[in-house]
Coordinates of C-alpha atoms in Angstrom, one line a residue:
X1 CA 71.2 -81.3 -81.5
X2 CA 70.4 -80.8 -77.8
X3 CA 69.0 -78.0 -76.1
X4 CA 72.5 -77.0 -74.2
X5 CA 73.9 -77.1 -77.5
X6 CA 71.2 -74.7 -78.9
X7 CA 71.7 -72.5 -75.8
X8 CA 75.9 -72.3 -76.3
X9 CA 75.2 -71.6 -79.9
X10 CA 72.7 -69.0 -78.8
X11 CA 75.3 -67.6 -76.6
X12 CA 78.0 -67.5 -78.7
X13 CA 76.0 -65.5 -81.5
X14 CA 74.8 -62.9 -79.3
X15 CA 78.2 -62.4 -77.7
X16 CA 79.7 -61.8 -81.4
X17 CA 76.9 -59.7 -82.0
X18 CA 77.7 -57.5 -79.3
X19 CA 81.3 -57.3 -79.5
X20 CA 80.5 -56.6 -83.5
X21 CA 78.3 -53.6 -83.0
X22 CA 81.3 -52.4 -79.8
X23 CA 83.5 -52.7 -82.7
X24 CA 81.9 -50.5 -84.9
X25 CA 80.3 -48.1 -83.0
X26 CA 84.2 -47.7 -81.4
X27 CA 85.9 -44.3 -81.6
X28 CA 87.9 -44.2 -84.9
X29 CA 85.8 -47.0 -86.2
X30 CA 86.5 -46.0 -89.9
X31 CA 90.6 -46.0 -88.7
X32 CA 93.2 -48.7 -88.0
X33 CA 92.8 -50.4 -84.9
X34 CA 94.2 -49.3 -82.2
X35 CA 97.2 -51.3 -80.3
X36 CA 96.0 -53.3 -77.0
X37 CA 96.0 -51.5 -73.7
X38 CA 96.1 -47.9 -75.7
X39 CA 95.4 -45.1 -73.9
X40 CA 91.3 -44.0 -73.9
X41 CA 90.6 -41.7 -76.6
X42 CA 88.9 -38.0 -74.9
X43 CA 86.3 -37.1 -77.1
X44 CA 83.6 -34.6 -77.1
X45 CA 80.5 -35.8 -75.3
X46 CA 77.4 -36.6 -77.5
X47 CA 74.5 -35.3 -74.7
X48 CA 73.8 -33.3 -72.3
X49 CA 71.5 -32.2 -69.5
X50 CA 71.0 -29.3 -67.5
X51 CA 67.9 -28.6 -64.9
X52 CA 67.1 -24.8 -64.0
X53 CA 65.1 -24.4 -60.9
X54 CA 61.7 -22.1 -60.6
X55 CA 62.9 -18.8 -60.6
X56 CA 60.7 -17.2 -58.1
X57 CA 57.5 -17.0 -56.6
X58 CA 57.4 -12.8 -56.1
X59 CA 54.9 -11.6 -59.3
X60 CA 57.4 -8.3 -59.6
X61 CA 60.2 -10.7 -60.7
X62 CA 62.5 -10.5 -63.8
X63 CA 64.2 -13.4 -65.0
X64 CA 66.6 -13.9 -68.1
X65 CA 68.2 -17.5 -69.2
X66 CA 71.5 -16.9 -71.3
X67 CA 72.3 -20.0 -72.8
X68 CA 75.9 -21.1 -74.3
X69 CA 78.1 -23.6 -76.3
X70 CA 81.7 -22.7 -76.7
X71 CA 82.6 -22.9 -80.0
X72 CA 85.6 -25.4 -80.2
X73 CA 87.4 -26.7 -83.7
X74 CA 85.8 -28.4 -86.4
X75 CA 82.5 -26.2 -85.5
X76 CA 82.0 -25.0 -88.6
X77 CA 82.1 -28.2 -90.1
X78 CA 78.6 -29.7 -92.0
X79 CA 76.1 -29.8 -88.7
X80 CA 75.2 -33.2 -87.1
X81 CA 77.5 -35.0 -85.4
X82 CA 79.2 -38.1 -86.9
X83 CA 77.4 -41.3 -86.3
X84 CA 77.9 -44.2 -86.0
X85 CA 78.3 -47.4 -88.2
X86 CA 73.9 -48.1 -88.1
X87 CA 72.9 -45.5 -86.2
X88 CA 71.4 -41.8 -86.6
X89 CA 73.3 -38.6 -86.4
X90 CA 72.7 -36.3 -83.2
X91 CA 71.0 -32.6 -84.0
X92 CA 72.9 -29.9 -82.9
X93 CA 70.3 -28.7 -81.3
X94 CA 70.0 -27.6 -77.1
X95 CA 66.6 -26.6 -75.5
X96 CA 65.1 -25.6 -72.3
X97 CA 62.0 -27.0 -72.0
X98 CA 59.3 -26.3 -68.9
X99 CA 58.9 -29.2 -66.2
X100 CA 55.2 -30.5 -65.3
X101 CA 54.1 -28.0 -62.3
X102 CA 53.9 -29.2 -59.0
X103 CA 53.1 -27.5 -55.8
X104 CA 55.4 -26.8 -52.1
X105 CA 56.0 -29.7 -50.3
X106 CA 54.5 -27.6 -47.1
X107 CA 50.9 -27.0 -46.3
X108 CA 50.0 -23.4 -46.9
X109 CA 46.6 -21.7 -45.3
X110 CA 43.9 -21.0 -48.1
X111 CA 43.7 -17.6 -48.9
X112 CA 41.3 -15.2 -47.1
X113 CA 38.2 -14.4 -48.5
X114 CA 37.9 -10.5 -49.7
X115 CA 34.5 -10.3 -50.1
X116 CA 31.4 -12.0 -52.1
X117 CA 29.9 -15.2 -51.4
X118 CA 31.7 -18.9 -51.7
X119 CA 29.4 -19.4 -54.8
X120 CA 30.6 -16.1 -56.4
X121 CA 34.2 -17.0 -55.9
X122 CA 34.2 -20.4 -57.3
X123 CA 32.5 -19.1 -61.0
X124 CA 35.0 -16.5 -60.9
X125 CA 38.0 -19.1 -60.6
X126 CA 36.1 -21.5 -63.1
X127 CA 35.6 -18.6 -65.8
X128 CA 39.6 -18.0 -65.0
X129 CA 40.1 -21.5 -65.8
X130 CA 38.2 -21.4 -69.0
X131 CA 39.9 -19.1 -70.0
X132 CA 43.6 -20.0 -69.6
X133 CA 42.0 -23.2 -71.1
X134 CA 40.9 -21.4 -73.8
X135 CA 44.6 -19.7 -74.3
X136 CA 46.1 -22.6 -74.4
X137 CA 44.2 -24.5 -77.1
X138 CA 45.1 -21.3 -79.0
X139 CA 48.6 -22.0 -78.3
X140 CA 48.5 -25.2 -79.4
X141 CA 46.7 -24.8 -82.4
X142 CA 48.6 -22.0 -83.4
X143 CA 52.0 -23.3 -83.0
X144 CA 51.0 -27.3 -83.4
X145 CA 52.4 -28.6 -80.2
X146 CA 51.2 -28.3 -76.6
X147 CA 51.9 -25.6 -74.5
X148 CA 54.1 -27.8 -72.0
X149 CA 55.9 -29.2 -74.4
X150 CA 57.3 -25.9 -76.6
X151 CA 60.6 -24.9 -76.0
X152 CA 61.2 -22.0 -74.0
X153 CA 64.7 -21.5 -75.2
X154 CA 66.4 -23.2 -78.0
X155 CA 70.1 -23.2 -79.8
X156 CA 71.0 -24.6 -82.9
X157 CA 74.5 -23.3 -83.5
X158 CA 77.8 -23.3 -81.3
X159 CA 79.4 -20.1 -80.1
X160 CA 76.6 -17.8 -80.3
X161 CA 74.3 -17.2 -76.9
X162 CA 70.8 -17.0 -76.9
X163 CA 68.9 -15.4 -74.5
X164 CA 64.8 -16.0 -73.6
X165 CA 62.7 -14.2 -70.5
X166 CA 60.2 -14.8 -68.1
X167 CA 58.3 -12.2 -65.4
X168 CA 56.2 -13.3 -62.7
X169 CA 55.7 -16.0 -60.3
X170 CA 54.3 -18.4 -63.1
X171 CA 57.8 -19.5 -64.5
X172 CA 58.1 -22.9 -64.1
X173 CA 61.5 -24.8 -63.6
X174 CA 63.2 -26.0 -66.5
X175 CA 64.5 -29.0 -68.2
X176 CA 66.8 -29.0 -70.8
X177 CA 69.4 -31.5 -73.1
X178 CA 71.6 -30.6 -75.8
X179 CA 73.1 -32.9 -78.5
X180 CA 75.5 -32.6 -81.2
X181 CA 78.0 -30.1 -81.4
X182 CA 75.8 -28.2 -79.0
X183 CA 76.3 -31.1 -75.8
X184 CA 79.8 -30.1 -75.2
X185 CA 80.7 -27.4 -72.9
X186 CA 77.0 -26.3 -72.7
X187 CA 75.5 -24.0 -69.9
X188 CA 72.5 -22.2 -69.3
X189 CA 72.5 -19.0 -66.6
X190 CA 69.4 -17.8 -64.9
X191 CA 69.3 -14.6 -63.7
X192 CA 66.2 -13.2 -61.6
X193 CA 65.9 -9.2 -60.5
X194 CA 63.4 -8.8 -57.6
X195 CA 63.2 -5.2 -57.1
X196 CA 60.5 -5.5 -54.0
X197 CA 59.3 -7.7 -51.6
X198 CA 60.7 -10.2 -48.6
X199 CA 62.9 -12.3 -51.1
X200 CA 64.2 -8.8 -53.0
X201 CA 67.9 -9.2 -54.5
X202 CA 69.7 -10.5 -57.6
X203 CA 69.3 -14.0 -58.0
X204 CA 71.7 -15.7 -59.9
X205 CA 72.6 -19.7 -60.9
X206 CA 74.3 -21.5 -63.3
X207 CA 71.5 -24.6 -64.1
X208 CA 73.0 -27.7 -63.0
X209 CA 73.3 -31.5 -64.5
X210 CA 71.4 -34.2 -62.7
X211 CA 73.1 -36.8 -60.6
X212 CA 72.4 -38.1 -56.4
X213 CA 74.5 -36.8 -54.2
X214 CA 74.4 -33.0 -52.8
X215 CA 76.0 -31.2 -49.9
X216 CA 74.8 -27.9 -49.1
X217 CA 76.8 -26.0 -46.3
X218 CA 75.3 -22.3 -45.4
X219 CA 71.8 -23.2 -45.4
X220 CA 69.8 -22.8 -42.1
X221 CA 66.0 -23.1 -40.5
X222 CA 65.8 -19.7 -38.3
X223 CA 63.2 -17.7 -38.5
X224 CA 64.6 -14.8 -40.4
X225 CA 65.8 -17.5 -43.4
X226 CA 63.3 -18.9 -45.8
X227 CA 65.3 -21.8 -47.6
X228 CA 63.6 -23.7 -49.9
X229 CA 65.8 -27.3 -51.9
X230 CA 64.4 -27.5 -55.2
X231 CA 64.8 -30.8 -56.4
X232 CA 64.1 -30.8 -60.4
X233 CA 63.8 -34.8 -61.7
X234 CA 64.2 -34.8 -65.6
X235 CA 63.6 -38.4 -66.0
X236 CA 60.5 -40.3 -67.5
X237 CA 59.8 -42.3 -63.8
X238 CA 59.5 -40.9 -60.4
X239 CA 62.6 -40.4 -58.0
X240 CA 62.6 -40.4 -54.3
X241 CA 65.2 -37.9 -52.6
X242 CA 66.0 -38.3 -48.6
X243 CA 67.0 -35.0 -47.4
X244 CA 69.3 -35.2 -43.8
X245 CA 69.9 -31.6 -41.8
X246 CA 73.2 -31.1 -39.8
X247 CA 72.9 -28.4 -37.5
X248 CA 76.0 -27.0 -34.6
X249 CA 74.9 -30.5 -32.1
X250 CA 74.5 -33.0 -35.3
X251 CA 71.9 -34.3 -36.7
X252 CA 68.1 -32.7 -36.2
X253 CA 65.7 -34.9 -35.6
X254 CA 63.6 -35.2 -39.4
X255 CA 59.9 -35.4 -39.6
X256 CA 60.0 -37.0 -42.8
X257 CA 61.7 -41.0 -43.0
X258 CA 59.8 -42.3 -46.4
X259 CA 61.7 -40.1 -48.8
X260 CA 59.9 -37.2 -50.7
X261 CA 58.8 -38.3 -54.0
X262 CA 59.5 -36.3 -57.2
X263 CA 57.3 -36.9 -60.1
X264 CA 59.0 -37.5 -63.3
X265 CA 60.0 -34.8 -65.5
X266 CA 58.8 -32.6 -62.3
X267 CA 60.3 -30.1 -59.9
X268 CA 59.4 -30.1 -55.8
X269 CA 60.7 -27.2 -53.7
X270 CA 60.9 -28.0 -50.3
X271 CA 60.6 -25.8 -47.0
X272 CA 63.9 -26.9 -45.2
X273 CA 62.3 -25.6 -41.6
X274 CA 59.5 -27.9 -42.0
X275 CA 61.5 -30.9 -42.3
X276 CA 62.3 -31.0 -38.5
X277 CA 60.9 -30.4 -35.0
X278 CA 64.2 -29.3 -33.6
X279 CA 64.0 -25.4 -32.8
X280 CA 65.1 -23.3 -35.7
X281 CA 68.7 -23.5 -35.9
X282 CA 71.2 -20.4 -38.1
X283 CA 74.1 -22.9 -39.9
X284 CA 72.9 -25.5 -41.3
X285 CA 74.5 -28.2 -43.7
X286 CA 71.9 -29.9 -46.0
X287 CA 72.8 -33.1 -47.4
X288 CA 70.0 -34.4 -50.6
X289 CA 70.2 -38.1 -51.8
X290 CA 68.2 -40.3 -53.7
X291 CA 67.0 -43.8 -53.4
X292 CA 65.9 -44.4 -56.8
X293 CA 66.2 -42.1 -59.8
X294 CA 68.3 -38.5 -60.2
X295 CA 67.7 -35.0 -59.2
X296 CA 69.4 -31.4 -60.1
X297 CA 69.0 -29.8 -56.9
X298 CA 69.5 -25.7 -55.9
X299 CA 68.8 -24.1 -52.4
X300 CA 66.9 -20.9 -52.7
X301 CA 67.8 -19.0 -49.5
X302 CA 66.0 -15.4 -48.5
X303 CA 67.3 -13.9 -45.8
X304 CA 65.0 -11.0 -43.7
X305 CA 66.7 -7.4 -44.4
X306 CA 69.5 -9.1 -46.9
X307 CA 67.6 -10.3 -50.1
X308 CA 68.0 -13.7 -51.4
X309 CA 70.1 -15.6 -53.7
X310 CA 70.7 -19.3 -54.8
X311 CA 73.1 -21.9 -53.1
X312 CA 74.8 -24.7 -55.4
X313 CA 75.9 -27.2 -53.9
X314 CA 79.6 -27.7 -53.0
X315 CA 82.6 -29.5 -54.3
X316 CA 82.4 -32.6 -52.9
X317 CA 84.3 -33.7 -49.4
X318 CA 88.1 -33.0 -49.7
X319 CA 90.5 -32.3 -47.1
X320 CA 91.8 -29.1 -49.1
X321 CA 89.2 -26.3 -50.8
X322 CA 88.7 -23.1 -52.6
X323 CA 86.3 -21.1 -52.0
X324 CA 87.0 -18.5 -54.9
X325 CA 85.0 -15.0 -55.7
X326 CA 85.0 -12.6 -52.5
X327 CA 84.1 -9.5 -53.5
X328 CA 86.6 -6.7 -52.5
X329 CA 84.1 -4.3 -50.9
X330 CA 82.7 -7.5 -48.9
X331 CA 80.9 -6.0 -45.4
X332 CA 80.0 -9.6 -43.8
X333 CA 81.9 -13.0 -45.0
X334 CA 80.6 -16.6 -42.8
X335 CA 82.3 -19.6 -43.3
X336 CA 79.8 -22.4 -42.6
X337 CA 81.4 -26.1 -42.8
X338 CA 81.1 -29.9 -42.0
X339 CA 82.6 -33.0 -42.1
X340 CA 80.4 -36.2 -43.0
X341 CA 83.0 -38.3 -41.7
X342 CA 83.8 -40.0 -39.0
X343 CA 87.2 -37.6 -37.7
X344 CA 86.9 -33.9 -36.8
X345 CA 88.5 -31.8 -38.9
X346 CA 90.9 -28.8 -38.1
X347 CA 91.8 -26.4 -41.0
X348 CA 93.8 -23.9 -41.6
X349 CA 92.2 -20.3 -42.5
X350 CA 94.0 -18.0 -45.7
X351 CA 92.7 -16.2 -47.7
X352 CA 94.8 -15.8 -51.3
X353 CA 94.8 -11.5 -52.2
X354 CA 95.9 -9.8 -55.0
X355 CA 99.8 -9.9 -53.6
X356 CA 99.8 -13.6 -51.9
X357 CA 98.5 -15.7 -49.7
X358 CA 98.0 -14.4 -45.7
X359 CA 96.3 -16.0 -42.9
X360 CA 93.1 -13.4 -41.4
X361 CA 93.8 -12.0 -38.3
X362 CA 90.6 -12.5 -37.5
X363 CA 90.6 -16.3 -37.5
X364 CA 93.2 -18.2 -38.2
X365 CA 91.7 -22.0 -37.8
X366 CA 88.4 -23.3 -37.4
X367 CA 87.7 -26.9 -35.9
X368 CA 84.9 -28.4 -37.7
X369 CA 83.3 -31.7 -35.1
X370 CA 82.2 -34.9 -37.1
X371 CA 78.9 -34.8 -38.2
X372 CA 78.5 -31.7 -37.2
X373 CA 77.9 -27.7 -38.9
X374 CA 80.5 -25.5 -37.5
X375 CA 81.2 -21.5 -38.7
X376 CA 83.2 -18.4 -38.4
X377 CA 81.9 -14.7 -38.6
X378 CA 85.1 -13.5 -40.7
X379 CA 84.5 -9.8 -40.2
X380 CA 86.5 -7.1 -41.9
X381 CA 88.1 -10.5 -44.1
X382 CA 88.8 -8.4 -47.4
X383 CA 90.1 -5.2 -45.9
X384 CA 89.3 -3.9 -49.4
X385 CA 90.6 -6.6 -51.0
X386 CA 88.9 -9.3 -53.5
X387 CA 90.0 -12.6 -52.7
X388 CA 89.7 -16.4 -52.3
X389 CA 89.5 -18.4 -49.0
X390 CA 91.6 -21.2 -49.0
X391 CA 90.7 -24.0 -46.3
X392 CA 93.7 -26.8 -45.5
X393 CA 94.0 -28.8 -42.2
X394 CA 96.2 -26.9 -40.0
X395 CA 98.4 -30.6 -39.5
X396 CA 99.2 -32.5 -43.1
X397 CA 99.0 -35.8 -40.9
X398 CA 95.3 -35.2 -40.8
X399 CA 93.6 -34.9 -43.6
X400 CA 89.7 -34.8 -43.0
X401 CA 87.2 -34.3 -46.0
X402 CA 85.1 -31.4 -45.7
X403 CA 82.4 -29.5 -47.8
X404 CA 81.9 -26.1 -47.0
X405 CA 80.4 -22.9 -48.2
X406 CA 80.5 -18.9 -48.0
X407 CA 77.5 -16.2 -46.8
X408 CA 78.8 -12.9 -48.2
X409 CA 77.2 -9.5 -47.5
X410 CA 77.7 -6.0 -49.0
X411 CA 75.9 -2.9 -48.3
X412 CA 74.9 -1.7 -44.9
X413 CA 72.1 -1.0 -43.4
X414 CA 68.9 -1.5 -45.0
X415 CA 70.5 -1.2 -48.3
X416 CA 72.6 -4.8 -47.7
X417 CA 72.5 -8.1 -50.2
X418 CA 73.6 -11.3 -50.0
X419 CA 74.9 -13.9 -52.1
X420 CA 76.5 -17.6 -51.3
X421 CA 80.0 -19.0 -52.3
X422 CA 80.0 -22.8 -52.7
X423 CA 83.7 -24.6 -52.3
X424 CA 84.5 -25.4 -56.1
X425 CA 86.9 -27.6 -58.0
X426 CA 89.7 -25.7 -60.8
X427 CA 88.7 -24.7 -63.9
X428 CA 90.4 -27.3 -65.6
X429 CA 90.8 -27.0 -69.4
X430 CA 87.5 -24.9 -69.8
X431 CA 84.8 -23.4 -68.2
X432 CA 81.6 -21.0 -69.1
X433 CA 79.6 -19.0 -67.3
X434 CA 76.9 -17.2 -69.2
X435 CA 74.7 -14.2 -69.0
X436 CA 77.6 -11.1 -68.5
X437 CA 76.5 -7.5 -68.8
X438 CA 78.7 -4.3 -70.6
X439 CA 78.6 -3.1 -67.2
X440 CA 78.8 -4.6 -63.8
X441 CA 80.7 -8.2 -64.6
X442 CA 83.9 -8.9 -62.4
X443 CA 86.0 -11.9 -63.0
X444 CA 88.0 -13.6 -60.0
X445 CA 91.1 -16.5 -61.0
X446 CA 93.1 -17.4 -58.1
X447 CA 95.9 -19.7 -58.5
X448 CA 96.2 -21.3 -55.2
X449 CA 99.9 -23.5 -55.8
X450 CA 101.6 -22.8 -58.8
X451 CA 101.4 -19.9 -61.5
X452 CA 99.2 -19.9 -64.2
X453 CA 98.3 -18.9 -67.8
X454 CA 94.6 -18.5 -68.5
X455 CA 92.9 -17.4 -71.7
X456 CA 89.8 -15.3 -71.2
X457 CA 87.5 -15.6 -74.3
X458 CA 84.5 -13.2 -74.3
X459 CA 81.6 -14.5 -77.0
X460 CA 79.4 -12.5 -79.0
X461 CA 76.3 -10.8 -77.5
X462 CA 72.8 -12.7 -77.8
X463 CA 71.9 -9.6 -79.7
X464 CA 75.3 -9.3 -81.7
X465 CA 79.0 -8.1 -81.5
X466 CA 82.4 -9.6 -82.4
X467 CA 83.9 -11.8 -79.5
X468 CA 87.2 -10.7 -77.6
X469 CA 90.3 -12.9 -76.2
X470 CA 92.5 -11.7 -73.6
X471 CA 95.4 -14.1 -72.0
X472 CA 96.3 -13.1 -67.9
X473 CA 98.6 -14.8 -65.4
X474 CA 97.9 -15.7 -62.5
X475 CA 101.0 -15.4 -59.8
X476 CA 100.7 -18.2 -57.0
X477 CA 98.7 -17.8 -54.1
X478 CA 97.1 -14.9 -55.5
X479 CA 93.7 -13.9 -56.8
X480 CA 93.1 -11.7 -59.6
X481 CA 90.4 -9.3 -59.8
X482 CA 89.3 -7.8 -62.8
X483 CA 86.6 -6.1 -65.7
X484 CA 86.5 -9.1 -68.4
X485 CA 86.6 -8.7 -71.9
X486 CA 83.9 -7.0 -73.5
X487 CA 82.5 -7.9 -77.1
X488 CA 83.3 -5.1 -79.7
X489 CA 79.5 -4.1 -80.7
X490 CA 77.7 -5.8 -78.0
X491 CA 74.4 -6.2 -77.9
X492 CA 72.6 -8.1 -75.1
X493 CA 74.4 -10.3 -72.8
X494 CA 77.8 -12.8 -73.2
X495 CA 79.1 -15.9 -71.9
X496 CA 82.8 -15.7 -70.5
X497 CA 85.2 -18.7 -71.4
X498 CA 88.2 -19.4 -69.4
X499 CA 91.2 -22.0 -70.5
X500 CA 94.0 -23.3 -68.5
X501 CA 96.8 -22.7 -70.9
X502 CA 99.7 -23.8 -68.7
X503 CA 100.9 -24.2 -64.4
X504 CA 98.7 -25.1 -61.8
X505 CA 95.0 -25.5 -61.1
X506 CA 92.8 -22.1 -61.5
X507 CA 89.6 -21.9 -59.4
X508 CA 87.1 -18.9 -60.9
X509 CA 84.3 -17.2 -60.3
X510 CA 81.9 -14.5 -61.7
X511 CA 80.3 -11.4 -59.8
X512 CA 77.4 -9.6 -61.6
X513 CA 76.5 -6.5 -59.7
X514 CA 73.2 -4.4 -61.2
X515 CA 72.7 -2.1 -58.2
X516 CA 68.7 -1.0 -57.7
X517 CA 67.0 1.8 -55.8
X518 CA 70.4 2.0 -53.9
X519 CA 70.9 -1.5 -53.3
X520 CA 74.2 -2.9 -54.1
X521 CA 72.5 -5.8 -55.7
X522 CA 74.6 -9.0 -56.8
X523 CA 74.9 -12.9 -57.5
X524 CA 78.2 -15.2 -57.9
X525 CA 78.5 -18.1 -59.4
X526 CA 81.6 -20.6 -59.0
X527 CA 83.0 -21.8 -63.1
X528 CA 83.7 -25.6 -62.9
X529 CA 85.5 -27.6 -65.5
X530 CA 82.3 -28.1 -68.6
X531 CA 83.6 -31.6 -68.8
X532 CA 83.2 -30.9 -72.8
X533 CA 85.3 -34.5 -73.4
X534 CA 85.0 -37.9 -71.9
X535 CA 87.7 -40.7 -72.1
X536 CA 86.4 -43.2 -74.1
X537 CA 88.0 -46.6 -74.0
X538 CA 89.0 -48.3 -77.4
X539 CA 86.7 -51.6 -78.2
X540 CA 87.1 -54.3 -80.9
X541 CA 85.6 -58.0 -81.4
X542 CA 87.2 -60.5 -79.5
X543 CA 85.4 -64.3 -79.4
X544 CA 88.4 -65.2 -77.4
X545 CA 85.9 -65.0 -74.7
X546 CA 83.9 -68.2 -75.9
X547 CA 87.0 -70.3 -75.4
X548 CA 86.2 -73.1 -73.3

């Protein structure tokens, strides 16, 4: 026998091999085989991942992560998810683990000496050391696992929150997966309270799965604005990000053409001002990508005499968005936006109240120039009013994607706060949004086209109490405003659920408002569709393939 015969017979065992296990690890593999060209079967996904940026660097802050699975049928079924013909059933199990630290990107000055000689100083930092050194061995032989490596929030069980805090400028940024009946649908919210200080506020954001593409409208390099990208790799190799800034005139000139590296399992914020010599410029659309590897990334924006809050990144580049979740009692609303493409894009202004859709006297289009950041100062937008902004180009004929992104402002004086507004996608059949409080939570749905039915499902408290269902509708063109559902009992905080039950899409979002010394203190955060199912396409053996 020859050695192309070996090579065919080689060939022709692997490839049954393969199609073998394909066969059996299929959906349904245990049930009659499904007919050719049948539709993909949507089942729950298997894993997940989320990535939570460092909370803060201010040693007065608070920060809790609320973490949540929606419980869905079958739940209470024996735990472990079914596995497949040969293989190993998942854990339900989801945790939050810390990432390895790493410093700012940007050079900072060493810290001035306060007195006592060099000598002195360095055996006081070396008998710190020791003795963090010393801690942590204690840790670790306490609890049998290294420091880095323990959990800092874990969930075993579907439809329950749990809840885990941090204080200080020490918390690290956080890398999490979920598996089981805990992958689908799952969402962590971290929530930071800085009473004092230049970055003071109520920082809020939903932690985010990885992936390489991120637009970040609403960001800027002025002076008075301290915006940081935190770019969080949860991988096992290093990734390299490229980071591009859009300004009013296009593109500013970057000081920075190798990439910036991000360690693996690591998190890198990075001072968006020092990424360019062009003069510091107020709108300013971010866009992260990366060569090799995958990042979550998060701008953290602080703004002088307005606080400081997170940006996510938006939908991506449509010709049509909804920017959903404008507060009613809303003092300042910017529209920042851009088009990455290679046509200008005019759009049409509305914004979709409580009665229907109108178009702002204010402004009533804004042209948005290829390639670059444009925006509009939409003052006195809400006239008391919680709403939506809707953004759709003013002539059908030209349809230019966009991303695009809100700044929004209550309070006056030196009592304001600010929080950001990303364009979002609907709902779809579920979304989550975690960490609600009894008091202070408003829910936004607007149903930009058609009518809607939307189920409201509010969970039990991390500390206890018996969940709560509510079903609204939604009129087209409108946005409704409203106090959710509260748990019967509750103790701690709750994760919100909402369900597209019937009519068009529903775009949502969340306000939590916990005022402070005066300060109407506040974070929103956009609900997207969990993507709890994934279609997954029918397989079965076929050695047709080796046919000559």
């Amino acid at each position: 026998m020859n050695r192309s015969t070996l090579s065919l017979l080689a060939a022709a065992t692997a490839l049954a091999a393969l199609t073998g296990v394909a066969a059996v690890t299929a959906p349904g593999a245990d049930e009659p085989a499904a007919a050719t060209g049948a539709a993909p079967v949507r089942l729950p996904v298997e894993r997940s991942s989320l990535l939570c940026p460092a909370p803060s660097t201010s040693e007065v802050a608070e920060t809790t992560y609320t973490s949540y699975t929606p419980a869905t049928t079958g739940d209470a079924a024996e735990p472990g998810s079914k596995a497949p013909a040969g293989g190993e059933a998942l854990p339900d199990r989801a945790e939050l683990k810390p990432s390895a630290a790493t410093g700012d990107t940007t050079a900072t000055p060493p810290e001035k000496d306060d007195g006592g000689t060099d000598g002195d100083k360095k055996d006081e930092d070396k008998t710190n050391e020791e003795k963090k050194d010393e801690e942590k061995a204690d840790e670790e032989k306490a609890d049998g696992e290294p420091a880095a490596d323990k959990p800092v929030l874990t969930a075993t069980a579907p439809g329950t929150p749990v809840a885990a805090e941090a204080d200080g400028a020490d918390a690290p940024a956080l890398i999490g997966a979920a598996s089981g009946k805990l992958a689908p649908g799952w969402t962590t919210q971290q929530t930071t309270l800085v009473p004092a200080g230049g970055a003071r506020g109520l920082l809020g954001v939903a932690c985010t799965p990885p992936d390489t593409d991120f637009w970040f409208p609403g960001t800027s390099t002025a002076e008075n604005r301290r915006d940081y990208v935190h770019l969080t790799n949860p991988d096992d190799t290093a990734a390299v990000v490229d980071i591009e800034l859009y300004g009013p005139e296009g593109a500013l000139k970057s000081q920075l053409t190798d990439g910036i590296p991000v360690p693996a399992r690591s998190s890198v914020p990075v001072l968006l001002s020092t990424l360019t010599a062009d003069p510091a410029t107020s709108d300013v659309t971010v866009h992260v990508t990366t060569r090799s590897g995958r990042v979550g990334a998060v701008v953290r924006s602080a703004v002088d005499q307005l606080g400081s809050d997170w940006l996510p990144a938006s939908a991506d580049p449509a010709p049509s968005l909804v920017l959903p979740g404008i507060p009613a009692d809303a003092t300042s609303v910017q529209l920042m936006a851009y088009a990455p493409g290679e046509e200008d894009a005019e759009l049409k202004i509305q914004l979709a109240g409580s009665t229907g859709t109108i178009t702002p006297a204010v402004q009533q289009t804004i042209r948005v120039k290829s390639g670059m950041t444009a925006s509009a100062d939409l003052k006195g937008l809400t006239s008391g009013e919680a709403g939506a902004l809707l953004l759709t180009p003013a002539q059908a004929s030209r349809a230019t994607p966009v991303v695009a992104a809100l700044r929004v402002v209550r309070g006056s004086g030196e009592k304001q706060e600010v929080a950001f507004i990303p364009a979002t996608g609907p709902v779809g059949e579920r979304a989550t949004v975690a960490d609600n409080r009894a008091k202070g939570s408003t829910l936004s749905l607007t149903a930009p086209g058609k009518a809607a039915e939307v189920r409201v499902t509010a969970s039990p408290g991390t500390g206890g109490g018996t969940p709560a269902t509510k079903t609204y509708t939604v009129k087209a063109g409108t946005t409704l405003a409203f106090t959710p559902p509260v748990p019967a009992g509750l103790k701690g905080g709750y994760a919100l659920t909402v369900e597209t039950l019937s009519g068009g899409p529903v775009h949502a979002a969340r306000m939590l408002a916990l005022p402070e010394d005066g300060i109407a203190m506040f974070t929103i955060q956009t609900l997207t569709d969990d993507r709890a199912r994934v279609a997954v396409p029918n397989a079965e053996q076929d050695l047709a393939v080796l046919e000559d």
